[in-house]
PDB file of C-alpha atoms in Angstrom:
ATOM      1  CA  MET A   6       1.161  21.376  13.241  1.00 42.00           C
ATOM      2  CA  PRO A   7       3.908  24.022  12.614  1.00 49.00           C
ATOM      3  CA  ARG A   8       5.868  23.663   9.422  1.00 59.00           C
ATOM      4  CA  GLY A   9       9.051  21.701   9.986  1.00 66.00           C
ATOM      5  CA  SER A  10       7.736  19.866  13.071  1.00 73.00           C
ATOM      6  CA  LEU A  11       7.296  16.119  13.148  1.00 76.00           C
ATOM      7  CA  LEU A  12       5.820  13.892  15.815  1.00 74.00           C
ATOM      8  CA  ASP A  13       6.562  10.259  15.238  1.00 77.00           C
ATOM      9  CA  TYR A  14       3.943   8.052  16.919  1.00 70.00           C
ATOM     10  CA  SER A  15       4.806   4.970  14.845  1.00 74.00           C
ATOM     11  CA  LYS A  16       5.932   3.094  17.904  1.00 77.00           C
ATOM     12  CA  ASN A  17       3.068   4.108  20.093  1.00 79.00           C
ATOM     13  CA  LEU A  18      -0.546   3.008  20.423  1.00 81.00           C
ATOM     14  CA  VAL A  19      -1.960   6.437  19.803  1.00 82.00           C
ATOM     15  CA  THR A  20      -5.314   6.872  18.164  1.00 85.00           C
ATOM     16  CA  ASP A  21      -7.340   9.921  17.058  1.00 88.00           C
ATOM     17  CA  GLU A  22      -9.257   9.620  20.280  1.00 92.00           C
ATOM     18  CA  THR A  23      -6.004   9.717  22.279  1.00 89.00           C
ATOM     19  CA  LEU A  24      -4.816  12.818  20.474  1.00 88.00           C
ATOM     20  CA  ALA A  25      -8.167  14.525  20.996  1.00 93.00           C
ATOM     21  CA  LEU A  26      -8.079  13.746  24.713  1.00 94.00           C
ATOM     22  CA  LEU A  27      -4.490  15.049  24.985  1.00 92.00           C
ATOM     23  CA  VAL A  28      -5.444  18.263  23.303  1.00 94.00           C
ATOM     24  CA  ALA A  29      -8.550  18.686  25.457  1.00 96.00           C
ATOM     25  CA  LEU A  30      -6.452  18.151  28.603  1.00 96.00           C
ATOM     26  CA  ALA A  31      -3.851  20.667  27.458  1.00 95.00           C
ATOM     27  CA  GLU A  32      -6.573  23.253  26.795  1.00 95.00           C
ATOM     28  CA  SER A  33      -8.307  22.623  30.111  1.00 96.00           C
ATOM     29  CA  ARG A  34      -5.057  23.231  31.947  1.00 94.00           C
ATOM     30  CA  GLY A  35      -4.467  26.504  30.141  1.00 93.00           C
ATOM     31  CA  LEU A  36      -1.480  25.367  28.117  1.00 93.00           C
ATOM     32  CA  PRO A  37      -2.170  27.759  25.104  1.00 92.00           C
ATOM     33  CA  GLU A  38      -2.243  30.756  27.473  1.00 92.00           C
ATOM     34  CA  ARG A  39       0.997  29.570  29.179  1.00 89.00           C
ATOM     35  CA  ILE A  40       2.691  29.240  25.756  1.00 88.00           C
ATOM     36  CA  ARG A  41       1.639  32.814  24.873  1.00 88.00           C
ATOM     37  CA  SER A  42       2.973  34.011  28.145  1.00 87.00           C
ATOM     38  CA  LEU A  43       6.308  32.221  27.523  1.00 84.00           C
ATOM     39  CA  PHE A  44       6.811  33.920  24.172  1.00 80.00           C
ATOM     40  CA  ALA A  45       5.619  37.300  25.492  1.00 80.00           C
ATOM     41  CA  GLY A  46       8.437  37.344  28.055  1.00 79.00           C
ATOM     42  CA  GLU A  47       6.169  37.258  31.111  1.00 84.00           C
ATOM     43  CA  ARG A  48       7.554  36.075  34.469  1.00 84.00           C
ATOM     44  CA  ILE A  49       6.501  32.436  34.202  1.00 84.00           C
ATOM     45  CA  ASN A  50       9.599  31.124  36.063  1.00 82.00           C
ATOM     46  CA  PHE A  51       8.043  31.485  39.458  1.00 82.00           C
ATOM     47  CA  SER A  52      10.903  29.948  41.445  1.00 78.00           C
ATOM     48  CA  GLU A  53      13.285  32.614  40.177  1.00 73.00           C
ATOM     49  CA  ASP A  54      10.701  35.360  39.505  1.00 79.00           C
ATOM     50  CA  ARG A  55      11.805  36.061  35.956  1.00 76.00           C
ATOM     51  CA  PRO A  56      10.915  35.259  32.341  1.00 79.00           C
ATOM     52  CA  ALA A  57      12.154  31.981  30.850  1.00 78.00           C
ATOM     53  CA  LEU A  58      13.972  33.250  27.792  1.00 73.00           C
ATOM     54  CA  HIS A  59      15.707  30.054  26.657  1.00 71.00           C
ATOM     55  CA  VAL A  60      13.253  30.136  23.673  1.00 71.00           C
ATOM     56  CA  ALA A  61      15.061  33.231  22.438  1.00 70.00           C
ATOM     57  CA  LEU A  62      18.178  31.174  21.969  1.00 63.00           C
ATOM     58  CA  ARG A  63      16.292  28.939  19.577  1.00 64.00           C
ATOM     59  CA  ALA A  64      14.477  31.687  17.736  1.00 64.00           C
ATOM     60  CA  PRO A  65      15.540  32.459  14.180  1.00 61.00           C
ATOM     61  CA  ALA A  66      17.471  35.680  13.708  1.00 58.00           C
ATOM     62  CA  GLY A  67      15.101  38.543  13.053  1.00 61.00           C
ATOM     63  CA  MET A  68      12.282  37.081  15.188  1.00 65.00           C
ATOM     64  CA  ALA A  69      11.143  39.741  17.705  1.00 68.00           C
ATOM     65  CA  MET A  70      11.021  38.757  21.394  1.00 70.00           C
ATOM     66  CA  GLU A  71      10.523  41.057  24.358  1.00 70.00           C
ATOM     67  CA  ALA A  72      10.731  40.798  28.130  1.00 69.00           C
ATOM     68  CA  GLY A  73       9.468  43.570  30.401  1.00 67.00           C
ATOM     69  CA  GLY A  74       8.906  45.814  27.352  1.00 67.00           C
ATOM     70  CA  ALA A  75      12.558  45.491  26.253  1.00 67.00           C
ATOM     71  CA  ALA A  76      13.721  43.667  23.100  1.00 66.00           C
ATOM     72  CA  VAL A  77      15.935  40.680  23.860  1.00 65.00           C
ATOM     73  CA  SER A  78      16.268  39.015  20.461  1.00 60.00           C
ATOM     74  CA  GLY A  79      19.088  41.227  19.410  1.00 58.00           C
ATOM     75  CA  GLU A  80      21.008  40.614  22.576  1.00 57.00           C
ATOM     76  CA  VAL A  81      20.763  36.851  22.127  1.00 57.00           C
ATOM     77  CA  HIS A  82      21.713  36.768  18.497  1.00 58.00           C
ATOM     78  CA  GLY A  83      24.480  39.356  18.887  1.00 61.00           C
ATOM     79  CA  GLY A  84      25.842  37.956  22.174  1.00 80.00           C
ATOM     80  CA  ALA A  85      27.521  34.695  23.135  1.00 87.00           C
ATOM     81  CA  VAL A  86      26.782  31.013  23.191  1.00 89.00           C
ATOM     82  CA  LEU A  87      28.466  29.147  26.043  1.00 93.00           C
ATOM     83  CA  CYS A  88      28.718  25.410  25.785  1.00 93.00           C
ATOM     84  CA  GLN A  89      29.644  23.117  28.669  1.00 91.00           C
ATOM     85  CA  LEU A  90      30.809  19.720  27.532  1.00 92.00           C
ATOM     86  CA  GLU A  91      28.251  17.832  29.580  1.00 90.00           C
ATOM     87  CA  VAL A  92      25.871  18.397  26.688  1.00 86.00           C
ATOM     88  CA  GLY A  93      26.016  16.225  23.583  1.00 84.00           C
ATOM     89  CA  ILE A  94      28.731  16.816  21.088  1.00 89.00           C
ATOM     90  CA  ASP A  95      26.100  17.332  18.391  1.00 90.00           C
ATOM     91  CA  ALA A  96      24.819  20.341  20.291  1.00 89.00           C
ATOM     92  CA  VAL A  97      28.279  21.764  20.641  1.00 92.00           C
ATOM     93  CA  VAL A  98      29.004  21.347  16.914  1.00 92.00           C
ATOM     94  CA  ALA A  99      25.669  22.990  16.002  1.00 90.00           C
ATOM     95  CA  SER A 100      26.353  25.875  18.407  1.00 89.00           C
ATOM     96  CA  SER A 101      29.720  26.412  16.906  1.00 92.00           C
ATOM     97  CA  ARG A 102      28.113  27.160  13.515  1.00 89.00           C
ATOM     98  CA  LEU A 103      25.923  29.973  14.743  1.00 83.00           C
ATOM     99  CA  GLU A 104      26.691  33.297  13.155  1.00 77.00           C
ATOM    100  CA  SER A 105      27.192  36.705  14.815  1.00 73.00           C
ATOM    101  CA  VAL A 106      27.861  35.267  18.265  1.00 83.00           C
ATOM    102  CA  LEU A 107      30.884  34.641  20.415  1.00 91.00           C
ATOM    103  CA  PHE A 108      31.204  30.855  20.548  1.00 94.00           C
ATOM    104  CA  CYS A 109      32.543  29.842  23.967  1.00 96.00           C
ATOM    105  CA  VAL A 110      33.521  26.393  25.199  1.00 96.00           C
ATOM    106  CA  ASN A 111      33.684  25.641  28.906  1.00 96.00           C
ATOM    107  CA  ALA A 112      35.635  22.388  28.628  1.00 95.00           C
ATOM    108  CA  ALA A 113      34.096  20.706  31.686  1.00 92.00           C
ATOM    109  CA  PRO A 114      34.438  17.831  31.643  1.00 93.00           C
ATOM    110  CA  ALA A 115      37.411  17.544  29.196  1.00 94.00           C
ATOM    111  CA  ARG A 116      36.260  15.930  25.982  1.00 93.00           C
ATOM    112  CA  SER A 117      37.714  15.672  22.547  1.00 94.00           C
ATOM    113  CA  LEU A 118      36.127  17.919  19.941  1.00 94.00           C
ATOM    114  CA  PRO A 119      36.521  18.124  16.156  1.00 93.00           C
ATOM    115  CA  SER A 120      39.341  20.378  15.134  1.00 93.00           C
ATOM    116  CA  ASP A 121      36.974  22.757  13.268  1.00 93.00           C
ATOM    117  CA  VAL A 122      34.940  23.258  16.423  1.00 95.00           C
ATOM    118  CA  TRP A 123      37.996  24.373  18.370  1.00 96.00           C
ATOM    119  CA  ALA A 124      38.915  26.611  15.458  1.00 94.00           C
ATOM    120  CA  ARG A 125      35.560  28.401  15.556  1.00 94.00           C
ATOM    121  CA  ALA A 126      35.767  28.947  19.307  1.00 96.00           C
ATOM    122  CA  GLY A 127      36.437  32.547  20.365  1.00 96.00           C
ATOM    123  CA  LEU A 128      36.888  31.560  24.030  1.00 97.00           C
ATOM    124  CA  VAL A 129      37.886  28.315  25.695  1.00 97.00           C
ATOM    125  CA  ILE A 130      37.809  27.865  29.449  1.00 97.00           C
ATOM    126  CA  VAL A 131      39.689  25.039  31.258  1.00 97.00           C
ATOM    127  CA  ASN A 132      40.949  24.274  34.747  1.00 96.00           C
ATOM    128  CA  GLU A 133      44.398  22.885  35.265  1.00 95.00           C
ATOM    129  CA  VAL A 134      43.426  19.211  34.855  1.00 96.00           C
ATOM    130  CA  GLU A 135      41.300  19.886  31.772  1.00 96.00           C
ATOM    131  CA  HIS A 136      44.071  21.959  30.233  1.00 96.00           C
ATOM    132  CA  ALA A 137      46.570  19.079  30.686  1.00 96.00           C
ATOM    133  CA  GLN A 138      44.154  16.602  29.109  1.00 96.00           C
ATOM    134  CA  LEU A 139      43.282  18.851  26.140  1.00 96.00           C
ATOM    135  CA  ARG A 140      46.711  20.354  25.560  1.00 94.00           C
ATOM    136  CA  PRO A 141      47.369  18.403  22.378  1.00 94.00           C
ATOM    137  CA  GLU A 142      44.020  19.552  20.798  1.00 95.00           C
ATOM    138  CA  LEU A 143      44.602  23.120  21.919  1.00 95.00           C
ATOM    139  CA  GLU A 144      48.114  23.336  20.515  1.00 92.00           C
ATOM    140  CA  GLY A 145      48.184  26.385  18.244  1.00 90.00           C
ATOM    141  CA  PHE A 146      44.723  27.623  19.339  1.00 94.00           C
ATOM    142  CA  GLY A 147      44.462  31.177  18.226  1.00 92.00           C
ATOM    143  CA  GLY A 148      41.533  32.403  20.279  1.00 95.00           C
ATOM    144  CA  LEU A 149      41.212  33.382  23.892  1.00 97.00           C
ATOM    145  CA  LEU A 150      42.118  30.683  26.408  1.00 98.00           C
ATOM    146  CA  ALA A 151      41.210  31.145  30.046  1.00 98.00           C
ATOM    147  CA  THR A 152      42.845  28.826  32.631  1.00 97.00           C
ATOM    148  CA  THR A 153      41.516  28.701  36.179  1.00 97.00           C
ATOM    149  CA  HIS A 154      43.708  27.770  39.134  1.00 95.00           C
ATOM    150  CA  GLY A 155      41.460  27.710  42.185  1.00 90.00           C
ATOM    151  CA  ALA A 156      42.725  29.905  44.954  1.00 90.00           C
ATOM    152  CA  ASP A 157      45.507  31.185  42.690  1.00 94.00           C
ATOM    153  CA  GLY A 158      43.040  32.861  40.372  1.00 95.00           C
ATOM    154  CA  ALA A 159      42.955  32.724  36.618  1.00 97.00           C
ATOM    155  CA  CYS A 160      44.957  33.596  33.515  1.00 98.00           C
ATOM    156  CA  LEU A 161      43.926  34.623  30.036  1.00 98.00           C
ATOM    157  CA  PHE A 162      45.969  33.820  26.921  1.00 97.00           C
ATOM    158  CA  GLU A 163      45.556  34.902  23.279  1.00 96.00           C
ATOM    159  CA  ALA A 164      47.348  32.893  20.647  1.00 91.00           C
ATOM    160  CA  GLY A 165      49.511  31.313  23.372  1.00 91.00           C
ATOM    161  CA  GLN A 166      50.517  34.596  24.942  1.00 94.00           C
ATOM    162  CA  GLU A 167      49.393  35.658  28.442  1.00 97.00           C
ATOM    163  CA  ILE A 168      47.393  38.887  28.252  1.00 97.00           C
ATOM    164  CA  ALA A 169      45.733  39.064  31.647  1.00 97.00           C
ATOM    165  CA  ARG A 170      45.904  37.570  35.119  1.00 97.00           C
ATOM    166  CA  ALA A 171      43.504  37.938  38.079  1.00 97.00           C
ATOM    167  CA  ALA A 172      43.648  37.019  41.779  1.00 96.00           C
ATOM    168  CA  PRO A 173      40.400  36.011  43.573  1.00 94.00           C
ATOM    169  CA  PRO A 174      38.979  38.088  46.413  1.00 94.00           C
ATOM    170  CA  HIS A 175      39.155  36.483  49.877  1.00 92.00           C
ATOM    171  CA  VAL A 176      35.866  34.749  50.687  1.00 92.00           C
ATOM    172  CA  ALA A 177      34.553  32.154  53.178  1.00 92.00           C
ATOM    173  CA  VAL A 178      34.132  29.029  51.058  1.00 91.00           C
ATOM    174  CA  VAL A 179      30.911  27.100  51.717  1.00 92.00           C
ATOM    175  CA  ASP A 180      30.291  25.126  48.530  1.00 91.00           C
ATOM    176  CA  THR A 181      32.356  25.123  45.322  1.00 90.00           C
ATOM    177  CA  THR A 182      29.425  23.794  43.238  1.00 87.00           C
ATOM    178  CA  GLY A 183      28.758  26.141  40.351  1.00 89.00           C
ATOM    179  CA  ALA A 184      31.966  28.216  40.743  1.00 93.00           C
ATOM    180  CA  GLY A 185      33.180  27.201  37.371  1.00 93.00           C
ATOM    181  CA  ASP A 186      29.865  28.001  35.728  1.00 93.00           C
ATOM    182  CA  ALA A 187      29.775  31.441  37.353  1.00 94.00           C
ATOM    183  CA  PHE A 188      33.351  32.166  36.135  1.00 96.00           C
ATOM    184  CA  ALA A 189      32.521  31.066  32.605  1.00 96.00           C
ATOM    185  CA  ALA A 190      29.268  33.062  32.337  1.00 94.00           C
ATOM    186  CA  ALA A 191      30.848  36.221  33.815  1.00 96.00           C
ATOM    187  CA  LEU A 192      33.858  36.059  31.513  1.00 97.00           C
ATOM    188  CA  ALA A 193      31.751  35.440  28.386  1.00 95.00           C
ATOM    189  CA  GLY A 194      29.369  38.168  29.434  1.00 93.00           C
ATOM    190  CA  GLY A 195      32.156  40.633  30.133  1.00 94.00           C
ATOM    191  CA  LEU A 196      33.655  40.119  26.686  1.00 94.00           C
ATOM    192  CA  VAL A 197      30.282  40.557  24.969  1.00 91.00           C
ATOM    193  CA  GLU A 198      29.764  43.735  26.969  1.00 90.00           C
ATOM    194  CA  GLY A 199      32.988  45.079  25.483  1.00 92.00           C
ATOM    195  CA  ARG A 200      34.997  45.096  28.694  1.00 95.00           C
ATOM    196  CA  SER A 201      38.786  44.912  28.510  1.00 96.00           C
ATOM    197  CA  HIS A 202      40.343  41.455  28.795  1.00 97.00           C
ATOM    198  CA  ALA A 203      41.764  42.325  32.228  1.00 97.00           C
ATOM    199  CA  THR A 204      38.472  43.631  33.528  1.00 97.00           C
ATOM    200  CA  ALA A 205      36.466  40.717  32.164  1.00 97.00           C
ATOM    201  CA  LEU A 206      38.880  38.263  33.766  1.00 97.00           C
ATOM    202  CA  ALA A 207      38.880  40.048  37.123  1.00 97.00           C
ATOM    203  CA  ARG A 208      35.053  40.070  37.201  1.00 97.00           C
ATOM    204  CA  ALA A 209      34.882  36.437  36.227  1.00 97.00           C
ATOM    205  CA  THR A 210      37.370  35.471  38.913  1.00 97.00           C
ATOM    206  CA  ALA A 211      35.319  37.455  41.450  1.00 97.00           C
ATOM    207  CA  ALA A 212      32.073  35.757  40.279  1.00 96.00           C
ATOM    208  CA  GLY A 213      33.648  32.326  40.666  1.00 95.00           C
ATOM    209  CA  SER A 214      34.806  33.163  44.169  1.00 95.00           C
ATOM    210  CA  LEU A 215      31.437  34.622  45.286  1.00 95.00           C
ATOM    211  CA  ALA A 216      29.671  31.545  43.992  1.00 94.00           C
ATOM    212  CA  THR A 217      31.411  29.471  46.654  1.00 94.00           C
ATOM    213  CA  THR A 218      29.913  31.417  49.544  1.00 93.00           C
ATOM    214  CA  LYS A 219      26.518  29.744  49.422  1.00 89.00           C
ATOM    215  CA  CYS A 220      25.206  26.247  49.071  1.00 87.00           C
ATOM    216  CA  GLY A 221      23.918  25.209  45.663  1.00 82.00           C
ATOM    217  CA  ALA A 222      24.809  26.148  42.161  1.00 77.00           C
ATOM    218  CA  GLN A 223      21.971  28.569  41.474  1.00 80.00           C
ATOM    219  CA  ALA A 224      21.708  30.053  44.995  1.00 80.00           C
ATOM    220  CA  GLY A 225      25.446  30.939  44.893  1.00 82.00           C
ATOM    221  CA  LEU A 226      25.402  32.836  41.587  1.00 89.00           C
ATOM    222  CA  PRO A 227      26.288  36.438  42.311  1.00 92.00           C
ATOM    223  CA  THR A 228      24.691  39.532  40.837  1.00 92.00           C
ATOM    224  CA  ALA A 229      26.561  42.178  38.860  1.00 91.00           C
ATOM    225  CA  GLU A 230      26.171  44.497  41.845  1.00 92.00           C
ATOM    226  CA  GLN A 231      27.775  41.935  44.157  1.00 94.00           C
ATOM    227  CA  ILE A 232      30.717  41.525  41.803  1.00 95.00           C
ATOM    228  CA  ASP A 233      31.166  45.297  41.526  1.00 93.00           C
ATOM    229  CA  LYS A 234      31.075  45.618  45.308  1.00 93.00           C
ATOM    230  CA  VAL A 235      33.726  42.938  45.902  1.00 93.00           C
ATOM    231  CA  LEU A 236      36.069  44.530  43.370  1.00 93.00           C
ATOM    232  CA  THR A 237      35.899  48.036  44.817  1.00 87.00           C
TER     233      THR A 237
END
């Protein structure tokens, strides 16, 4: 068993024979090979035809991971962590303590957070309803605050002062599921890439709009090329 891991079977009727059978089953189904493929960055996510790199987010800094021959560990540890508030508060608090990353909070749904978590956030994203609910906690927030306004676009504030505003492109809306997630991811990604505040906000607004043109959250997520095209 890897150092630091603990499996608590105290409430289960598990015997040495049970464990041996489970290990034999895992080996017969090729689990060890699948694990090696996962950490090697191979395309094991067959539904999306890409590597499953969520393990890179949990890897300690300095641990080398590659996908398609390219190193990805540095991008993860030097990038951004985006938390939606549907996850547990403990996960948000732990994410806020990560070093060398842009800690972003997509406050959907609106939930109260410890003051030190808000203070460590470099970017907070809210819609109009969430902003109204969280306004007391965000009073005096010194980081970047993005507010989304549906068909009216989005605004970006820094230390309470508006620094950018973007209008959405005209699209035929089919399904709004995932629009907020697309906006948040594009904005965080744009900031990590070093784009200007205005450009990052414009791309995020375009991404959110394009996400509404197809049914389903994942199916509607636009590519970088699609965002570029709609903005030209």
